PDB file of C-alpha atoms in Angstrom:
ATOM      1  CA  ASP J  27      13.294  17.377  15.826  1.00  0.00           C
ATOM      2  CA  ALA J  28      14.783  15.255  13.302  1.00  0.00           C
ATOM      3  CA  ASP J  29      13.429  14.955   9.645  1.00  0.00           C
ATOM      4  CA  VAL J  30      14.047  11.599   9.500  1.00  0.00           C
ATOM      5  CA  THR J  31      12.986   9.642  12.555  1.00  0.00           C
ATOM      6  CA  GLN J  32      13.542   5.817  13.389  1.00  0.00           C
ATOM      7  CA  THR J  33      12.301   3.453  15.901  1.00  0.00           C
ATOM      8  CA  PRO J  34      13.545   1.787  17.805  1.00  0.00           C
ATOM      9  CA  ARG J  35      17.339   3.249  17.992  1.00  0.00           C
ATOM     10  CA  ASN J  36      18.653   0.279  19.674  1.00  0.00           C
ATOM     11  CA  ARG J  37      17.157  -3.254  19.784  1.00  0.00           C
ATOM     12  CA  ILE J  38      18.595  -6.954  20.810  1.00  0.00           C
ATOM     13  CA  THR J  39      16.566  -9.855  19.665  1.00  0.00           C
ATOM     14  CA  LYS J  40      16.957 -13.663  19.609  1.00  0.00           C
ATOM     15  CA  THR J  41      17.372 -15.879  16.553  1.00  0.00           C
ATOM     16  CA  GLY J  42      14.158 -16.635  14.935  1.00  0.00           C
ATOM     17  CA  LYS J  43      12.224 -13.517  16.125  1.00  0.00           C
ATOM     18  CA  ARG J  44      10.541 -11.305  13.587  1.00  0.00           C
ATOM     19  CA  ILE J  45      11.833  -7.644  14.284  1.00  0.00           C
ATOM     20  CA  MET J  46      10.406  -4.530  12.445  1.00  0.00           C
ATOM     21  CA  LEU J  47      12.311  -1.123  11.887  1.00  0.00           C
ATOM     22  CA  GLU J  48      10.059   1.843  11.396  1.00  0.00           C
ATOM     23  CA  CYS J  49      10.735   5.179   9.579  1.00  0.00           C
ATOM     24  CA  SER J  50       9.095   7.993   9.220  1.00  0.00           C
ATOM     25  CA  GLN J  51       9.811  11.221   7.450  1.00  0.00           C
ATOM     26  CA  THR J  52       8.673  14.880   7.725  1.00  0.00           C
ATOM     27  CA  LYS J  53      10.443  16.326   4.216  1.00  0.00           C
ATOM     28  CA  GLY J  54       7.498  15.572   2.172  1.00  0.00           C
ATOM     29  CA  HIS J  55       9.998  13.300   0.005  1.00  0.00           C
ATOM     30  CA  ASP J  56       8.249  10.543  -2.280  1.00  0.00           C
ATOM     31  CA  ARG J  57      11.523   8.517  -2.409  1.00  0.00           C
ATOM     32  CA  MET J  58      12.278   6.439   1.016  1.00  0.00           C
ATOM     33  CA  TYR J  59      15.182   3.754   1.261  1.00  0.00           C
ATOM     34  CA  TRP J  60      16.598   1.300   3.857  1.00  0.00           C
ATOM     35  CA  TYR J  61      20.416   0.897   4.011  1.00  0.00           C
ATOM     36  CA  ARG J  62      22.530  -1.469   5.932  1.00  0.00           C
ATOM     37  CA  GLN J  63      26.109  -0.500   7.312  1.00  0.00           C
ATOM     38  CA  ASP J  64      28.680  -2.870   8.317  1.00  0.00           C
ATOM     39  CA  PRO J  65      32.089  -2.107   9.201  1.00  0.00           C
ATOM     40  CA  GLY J  66      34.490  -2.329   5.983  1.00  0.00           C
ATOM     41  CA  LEU J  67      31.445  -3.179   3.866  1.00  0.00           C
ATOM     42  CA  GLY J  68      29.737   0.500   3.846  1.00  0.00           C
ATOM     43  CA  LEU J  69      26.346   1.267   2.833  1.00  0.00           C
ATOM     44  CA  ARG J  70      24.462  -1.331   1.433  1.00  0.00           C
ATOM     45  CA  LEU J  71      21.188  -0.963  -0.127  1.00  0.00           C
ATOM     46  CA  ILE J  72      18.207  -3.571   1.322  1.00  0.00           C
ATOM     47  CA  TYR J  73      15.071  -2.034  -0.511  1.00  0.00           C
ATOM     48  CA  TYR J  74      13.765   1.499  -2.018  1.00  0.00           C
ATOM     49  CA  SER J  75      10.576   2.948  -2.877  1.00  0.00           C
ATOM     50  CA  PHE J  76       9.706   5.928  -5.258  1.00  0.00           C
ATOM     51  CA  ASP J  77       6.285   6.319  -4.352  1.00  0.00           C
ATOM     52  CA  VAL J  78       3.727   4.614  -1.943  1.00  0.00           C
ATOM     53  CA  LYS J  79       2.805   1.821  -4.770  1.00  0.00           C
ATOM     54  CA  ASP J  80       6.559   1.332  -5.490  1.00  0.00           C
ATOM     55  CA  ILE J  81       8.982  -1.233  -3.611  1.00  0.00           C
ATOM     56  CA  ASN J  82      12.067  -2.162  -5.180  1.00  0.00           C
ATOM     57  CA  LYS J  83      14.660  -4.702  -4.030  1.00  0.00           C
ATOM     58  CA  GLY J  84      18.434  -3.415  -3.603  1.00  0.00           C
ATOM     59  CA  GLU J  85      21.500  -5.266  -3.440  1.00  0.00           C
ATOM     60  CA  ILE J  86      20.660  -7.457  -0.359  1.00  0.00           C
ATOM     61  CA  SER J  87      17.192  -7.912  -0.168  1.00  0.00           C
ATOM     62  CA  ASP J  88      17.257 -11.486   0.982  1.00  0.00           C
ATOM     63  CA  GLY J  89      15.843 -12.332   4.528  1.00  0.00           C
ATOM     64  CA  TYR J  90      14.097  -8.585   4.545  1.00  0.00           C
ATOM     65  CA  SER J  91      10.714  -7.483   3.570  1.00  0.00           C
ATOM     66  CA  VAL J  92       9.320  -3.634   3.663  1.00  0.00           C
ATOM     67  CA  SER J  93       6.067  -1.799   3.840  1.00  0.00           C
ATOM     68  CA  ARG J  94       5.230   1.476   2.510  1.00  0.00           C
ATOM     69  CA  GLN J  95       2.327   2.500   4.496  1.00  0.00           C
ATOM     70  CA  ALA J  96       1.966   5.924   3.340  1.00  0.00           C
ATOM     71  CA  GLN J  97       4.234   8.688   1.697  1.00  0.00           C
ATOM     72  CA  ALA J  98       5.729   9.517   4.974  1.00  0.00           C
ATOM     73  CA  LYS J  99       6.227   5.815   6.451  1.00  0.00           C
ATOM     74  CA  PHE J 100       8.498   2.719   5.303  1.00  0.00           C
ATOM     75  CA  SER J 101       9.216  -0.098   7.743  1.00  0.00           C
ATOM     76  CA  LEU J 102      11.762  -2.777   7.367  1.00  0.00           C
ATOM     77  CA  SER J 103      11.055  -6.417   8.875  1.00  0.00           C
ATOM     78  CA  LEU J 104      13.046  -9.292   9.358  1.00  0.00           C
ATOM     79  CA  GLU J 105      10.829 -12.248   9.476  1.00  0.00           C
ATOM     80  CA  SER J 106      12.954 -14.313  11.409  1.00  0.00           C
ATOM     81  CA  ALA J 107      16.331 -12.740  12.482  1.00  0.00           C
ATOM     82  CA  ILE J 108      19.718 -14.394  12.205  1.00  0.00           C
ATOM     83  CA  PRO J 109      22.928 -13.273  13.787  1.00  0.00           C
ATOM     84  CA  ASN J 110      24.499 -11.997  10.416  1.00  0.00           C
ATOM     85  CA  GLN J 111      22.003  -9.471  10.186  1.00  0.00           C
ATOM     86  CA  THR J 112      23.584  -7.776  13.200  1.00  0.00           C
ATOM     87  CA  ALA J 113      24.301  -4.301  11.890  1.00  0.00           C
ATOM     88  CA  LEU J 114      23.395  -0.690  11.717  1.00  0.00           C
ATOM     89  CA  TYR J 115      20.166   0.176  10.048  1.00  0.00           C
ATOM     90  CA  PHE J 116      19.482   3.514   8.180  1.00  0.00           C
ATOM     91  CA  CYS J 117      16.305   4.604   6.983  1.00  0.00           C
ATOM     92  CA  ALA J 118      16.758   7.392   4.170  1.00  0.00           C
ATOM     93  CA  THR J 119      15.087   9.798   1.740  1.00  0.00           C
ATOM     94  CA  SER J 120      15.207  12.088  -1.370  1.00  0.00           C
ATOM     95  CA  ASP J 121      13.055  14.171  -3.474  1.00  0.00           C
ATOM     96  CA  PHE J 122      12.316  13.023  -6.689  1.00  0.00           C
ATOM     97  CA  ALA J 123      15.433  13.905  -8.631  1.00  0.00           C
ATOM     98  CA  GLY J 124      17.287  12.158  -5.833  1.00  0.00           C
ATOM     99  CA  ASN J 125      19.978  14.736  -5.558  1.00  0.00           C
ATOM    100  CA  THR J 126      20.408  14.536  -2.129  1.00  0.00           C
ATOM    101  CA  ILE J 127      19.554  11.942   0.369  1.00  0.00           C
ATOM    102  CA  TYR J 128      18.789  12.631   3.977  1.00  0.00           C
ATOM    103  CA  PHE J 129      19.512   9.918   6.327  1.00  0.00           C
ATOM    104  CA  GLY J 130      17.980   9.150   9.784  1.00  0.00           C
ATOM    105  CA  GLU J 131      20.252   8.439  13.067  1.00  0.00           C
ATOM    106  CA  GLY J 132      20.205   4.645  12.481  1.00  0.00           C
ATOM    107  CA  SER J 133      18.809   1.809  14.227  1.00  0.00           C
ATOM    108  CA  TRP J 134      21.430  -0.510  15.971  1.00  0.00           C
ATOM    109  CA  LEU J 135      20.237  -4.069  15.644  1.00  0.00           C
ATOM    110  CA  THR J 136      21.543  -6.992  17.604  1.00  0.00           C
ATOM    111  CA  VAL J 137      20.504 -10.482  16.698  1.00  0.00           C
ATOM    112  CA  VAL J 138      21.869 -13.197  19.290  1.00  0.00           C
TER     113      VAL J 138
ATOM    114  CA  GLY C   4      23.048  -0.102 -10.949  1.00  0.00           C
ATOM    115  CA  GLN C   5      26.236   1.842 -10.857  1.00  0.00           C
ATOM    116  CA  GLN C   6      28.836   0.949  -8.783  1.00  0.00           C
ATOM    117  CA  VAL C   7      31.998   2.595  -7.310  1.00  0.00           C
ATOM    118  CA  MET C   8      35.717   1.583  -5.923  1.00  0.00           C
ATOM    119  CA  GLN C   9      36.697   4.119  -3.139  1.00  0.00           C
ATOM    120  CA  ILE C  10      40.208   3.984  -1.997  1.00  0.00           C
ATOM    121  CA  PRO C  11      41.705   4.049   0.380  1.00  0.00           C
ATOM    122  CA  GLN C  12      39.766   2.052   2.919  1.00  0.00           C
ATOM    123  CA  TYR C  13      41.867   3.537   5.678  1.00  0.00           C
ATOM    124  CA  GLN C  14      43.956   6.652   5.961  1.00  0.00           C
ATOM    125  CA  HIS C  15      45.750   8.056   9.108  1.00  0.00           C
ATOM    126  CA  VAL C  16      47.234  11.538   9.079  1.00  0.00           C
ATOM    127  CA  GLN C  17      48.741  13.938  11.540  1.00  0.00           C
ATOM    128  CA  GLU C  18      47.021  17.136  12.333  1.00  0.00           C
ATOM    129  CA  GLY C  19      47.769  19.529   9.270  1.00  0.00           C
ATOM    130  CA  GLU C  20      48.698  17.357   6.956  1.00  0.00           C
ATOM    131  CA  ASP C  21      46.735  16.568   3.910  1.00  0.00           C
ATOM    132  CA  PHE C  22      44.281  13.944   2.916  1.00  0.00           C
ATOM    133  CA  THR C  23      42.950  12.663  -0.110  1.00  0.00           C
ATOM    134  CA  THR C  24      40.178   9.852  -1.190  1.00  0.00           C
ATOM    135  CA  TYR C  25      39.249   8.778  -4.546  1.00  0.00           C
ATOM    136  CA  CYS C  26      36.507   7.199  -6.191  1.00  0.00           C
ATOM    137  CA  ASN C  27      36.802   5.216  -9.447  1.00  0.00           C
ATOM    138  CA  SER C  28      33.996   3.553 -11.816  1.00  0.00           C
ATOM    139  CA  SER C  29      34.323   1.663 -14.929  1.00  0.00           C
ATOM    140  CA  THR C  30      31.261   3.117 -16.525  1.00  0.00           C
ATOM    141  CA  THR C  31      30.685   6.877 -17.070  1.00  0.00           C
ATOM    142  CA  LEU C  32      28.546   8.578 -14.329  1.00  0.00           C
ATOM    143  CA  SER C  33      25.871  11.080 -14.605  1.00  0.00           C
ATOM    144  CA  ASN C  34      27.003  12.553 -11.172  1.00  0.00           C
ATOM    145  CA  ILE C  35      28.465  11.891  -7.940  1.00  0.00           C
ATOM    146  CA  GLN C  36      27.555  12.743  -4.511  1.00  0.00           C
ATOM    147  CA  TRP C  37      29.801  13.006  -1.538  1.00  0.00           C
ATOM    148  CA  TYR C  38      28.983  12.058   2.308  1.00  0.00           C
ATOM    149  CA  LYS C  39      30.562  12.518   5.750  1.00  0.00           C
ATOM    150  CA  GLN C  40      29.647  10.493   8.711  1.00  0.00           C
ATOM    151  CA  ARG C  41      31.027  11.319  11.939  1.00  0.00           C
ATOM    152  CA  PRO C  42      32.115   8.481  14.298  1.00  0.00           C
ATOM    153  CA  GLY C  43      28.634   7.585  16.069  1.00  0.00           C
ATOM    154  CA  GLY C  44      26.498   9.565  13.516  1.00  0.00           C
ATOM    155  CA  HIS C  45      24.788   9.188  10.142  1.00  0.00           C
ATOM    156  CA  PRO C  46      25.986  10.075   6.775  1.00  0.00           C
ATOM    157  CA  VAL C  47      25.411  13.872   5.688  1.00  0.00           C
ATOM    158  CA  PHE C  48      25.327  15.016   2.457  1.00  0.00           C
ATOM    159  CA  LEU C  49      28.337  17.305   1.525  1.00  0.00           C
ATOM    160  CA  ILE C  50      28.384  17.951  -2.307  1.00  0.00           C
ATOM    161  CA  GLN C  51      27.085  16.758  -5.596  1.00  0.00           C
ATOM    162  CA  LEU C  52      29.211  16.801  -8.946  1.00  0.00           C
ATOM    163  CA  VAL C  53      27.490  16.768 -12.404  1.00  0.00           C
ATOM    164  CA  LYS C  54      29.846  18.482 -15.041  1.00  0.00           C
ATOM    165  CA  SER C  55      32.960  16.965 -16.689  1.00  0.00           C
ATOM    166  CA  GLY C  56      36.035  18.518 -15.057  1.00  0.00           C
ATOM    167  CA  GLU C  57      34.134  19.913 -12.088  1.00  0.00           C
ATOM    168  CA  VAL C  58      35.776  21.451  -9.398  1.00  0.00           C
ATOM    169  CA  LYS C  59      33.985  22.763  -6.220  1.00  0.00           C
ATOM    170  CA  LYS C  60      35.189  24.220  -2.885  1.00  0.00           C
ATOM    171  CA  GLN C  61      34.013  24.383   0.487  1.00  0.00           C
ATOM    172  CA  LYS C  62      36.331  25.747   2.734  1.00  0.00           C
ATOM    173  CA  ARG C  63      39.389  23.520   3.065  1.00  0.00           C
ATOM    174  CA  LEU C  64      37.604  20.577   0.975  1.00  0.00           C
ATOM    175  CA  THR C  65      38.075  20.264  -2.809  1.00  0.00           C
ATOM    176  CA  PHE C  66      36.047  18.084  -4.673  1.00  0.00           C
ATOM    177  CA  GLN C  67      36.565  17.367  -8.352  1.00  0.00           C
ATOM    178  CA  PHE C  68      34.970  15.066 -10.992  1.00  0.00           C
ATOM    179  CA  GLY C  69      36.973  13.755 -13.734  1.00  0.00           C
ATOM    180  CA  GLU C  70      37.123  14.848 -17.395  1.00  0.00           C
ATOM    181  CA  ALA C  71      35.823  11.586 -18.523  1.00  0.00           C
ATOM    182  CA  LYS C  72      33.041  11.452 -15.293  1.00  0.00           C
ATOM    183  CA  LYS C  73      34.495   8.091 -14.316  1.00  0.00           C
ATOM    184  CA  ASN C  74      36.341   9.129 -11.213  1.00  0.00           C
ATOM    185  CA  SER C  75      35.909  11.548  -8.391  1.00  0.00           C
ATOM    186  CA  SER C  76      38.168  12.981  -5.531  1.00  0.00           C
ATOM    187  CA  LEU C  77      38.071  14.437  -2.460  1.00  0.00           C
ATOM    188  CA  HIS C  78      41.088  16.689  -0.988  1.00  0.00           C
ATOM    189  CA  ILE C  79      41.223  17.873   2.398  1.00  0.00           C
ATOM    190  CA  THR C  80      43.882  20.836   2.907  1.00  0.00           C
ATOM    191  CA  ALA C  81      45.444  20.905   6.350  1.00  0.00           C
ATOM    192  CA  THR C  82      43.391  18.275   8.254  1.00  0.00           C
ATOM    193  CA  GLN C  83      42.117  19.369  11.373  1.00  0.00           C
ATOM    194  CA  THR C  84      40.545  17.051  14.386  1.00  0.00           C
ATOM    195  CA  THR C  85      36.764  17.696  13.360  1.00  0.00           C
ATOM    196  CA  ASP C  86      37.710  16.225   9.879  1.00  0.00           C
ATOM    197  CA  VAL C  87      37.833  12.643  11.502  1.00  0.00           C
ATOM    198  CA  GLY C  88      34.854  10.394  10.029  1.00  0.00           C
ATOM    199  CA  THR C  89      34.160   8.118   7.158  1.00  0.00           C
ATOM    200  CA  TYR C  90      34.072   9.703   3.707  1.00  0.00           C
ATOM    201  CA  PHE C  91      31.588   8.216   1.160  1.00  0.00           C
ATOM    202  CA  CYS C  92      30.766   8.717  -2.641  1.00  0.00           C
ATOM    203  CA  ALA C  93      27.711   7.674  -3.858  1.00  0.00           C
ATOM    204  CA  VAL C  94      26.509   7.399  -7.565  1.00  0.00           C
ATOM    205  CA  GLY C  95      23.450   6.253  -9.391  1.00  0.00           C
ATOM    206  CA  ASN C  96      21.107   7.353 -12.246  1.00  0.00           C
ATOM    207  CA  SER C  97      17.787   9.435 -11.398  1.00  0.00           C
ATOM    208  CA  GLY C  98      15.870   6.556 -11.949  1.00  0.00           C
ATOM    209  CA  TYR C  99      17.797   4.228  -9.589  1.00  0.00           C
ATOM    210  CA  ALA C 100      18.771   4.836  -5.837  1.00  0.00           C
ATOM    211  CA  LEU C 101      22.149   5.416  -4.961  1.00  0.00           C
ATOM    212  CA  ASN C 102      24.944   3.150  -4.709  1.00  0.00           C
ATOM    213  CA  PHE C 103      27.523   4.051  -1.915  1.00  0.00           C
ATOM    214  CA  GLY C 104      31.294   3.534  -2.115  1.00  0.00           C
ATOM    215  CA  LYS C 105      32.697   1.290   0.937  1.00  0.00           C
ATOM    216  CA  GLY C 106      33.936   4.884   2.146  1.00  0.00           C
ATOM    217  CA  THR C 107      37.526   5.958   3.383  1.00  0.00           C
ATOM    218  CA  SER C 108      37.966   6.509   7.280  1.00  0.00           C
ATOM    219  CA  LEU C 109      40.074   9.175   8.401  1.00  0.00           C
ATOM    220  CA  LEU C 110      41.367   9.209  11.395  1.00  0.00           C
ATOM    221  CA  VAL C 111      43.433  12.664  12.403  1.00  0.00           C
ATOM    222  CA  THR C 112      45.802  12.811  15.158  1.00  0.00           C
ATOM    223  CA  PRO C 113      46.461  16.150  16.898  1.00  0.00           C
TER     224      PRO C 113
END
């Protein structure tokens, strides 16, 4: 089983709809992240959380919100999806030192 | 957070040729990490460099951290088709999340 699990793995949604991407991890890490990947733009940080009570905006947080429900769970929401949010989304975790980031398999989101 | 520029964006080589990708920063870095993402996959950690001038090897891969800790390189000797993918560098201080470079996509033709 994967250490970092993302659901759903693929989703097509309509403009204006609310969509949630869920992430859970079994590594016991405190730190969790959401990244977005677009061709030619690399991995861009959306939000990150260093513990259950800590939430921080990343480089591209506009249009997104997150919830850290537990140490092992970190969800990403698009309150009103728009087409330019079509991308591959990765959840990731790391230990306190942040020395290595472990990524989930990714969630493909298409907004039509 | 700290930012890095990664070059080239793409590289197409014949199998057996060497390949190098570079990461450059305008500020001194505390450390730098390298990741590989296979087509259709997710990024996977390769290595972390911490010390000035550090050189680490993993089989055909050689990683270097510059003396001024502002740049780093990943060199692959005699590429193979299994090296295909996108290579990312990532930087950040312990109190911040990692920022990734835009990546170098490597295509290896048999």
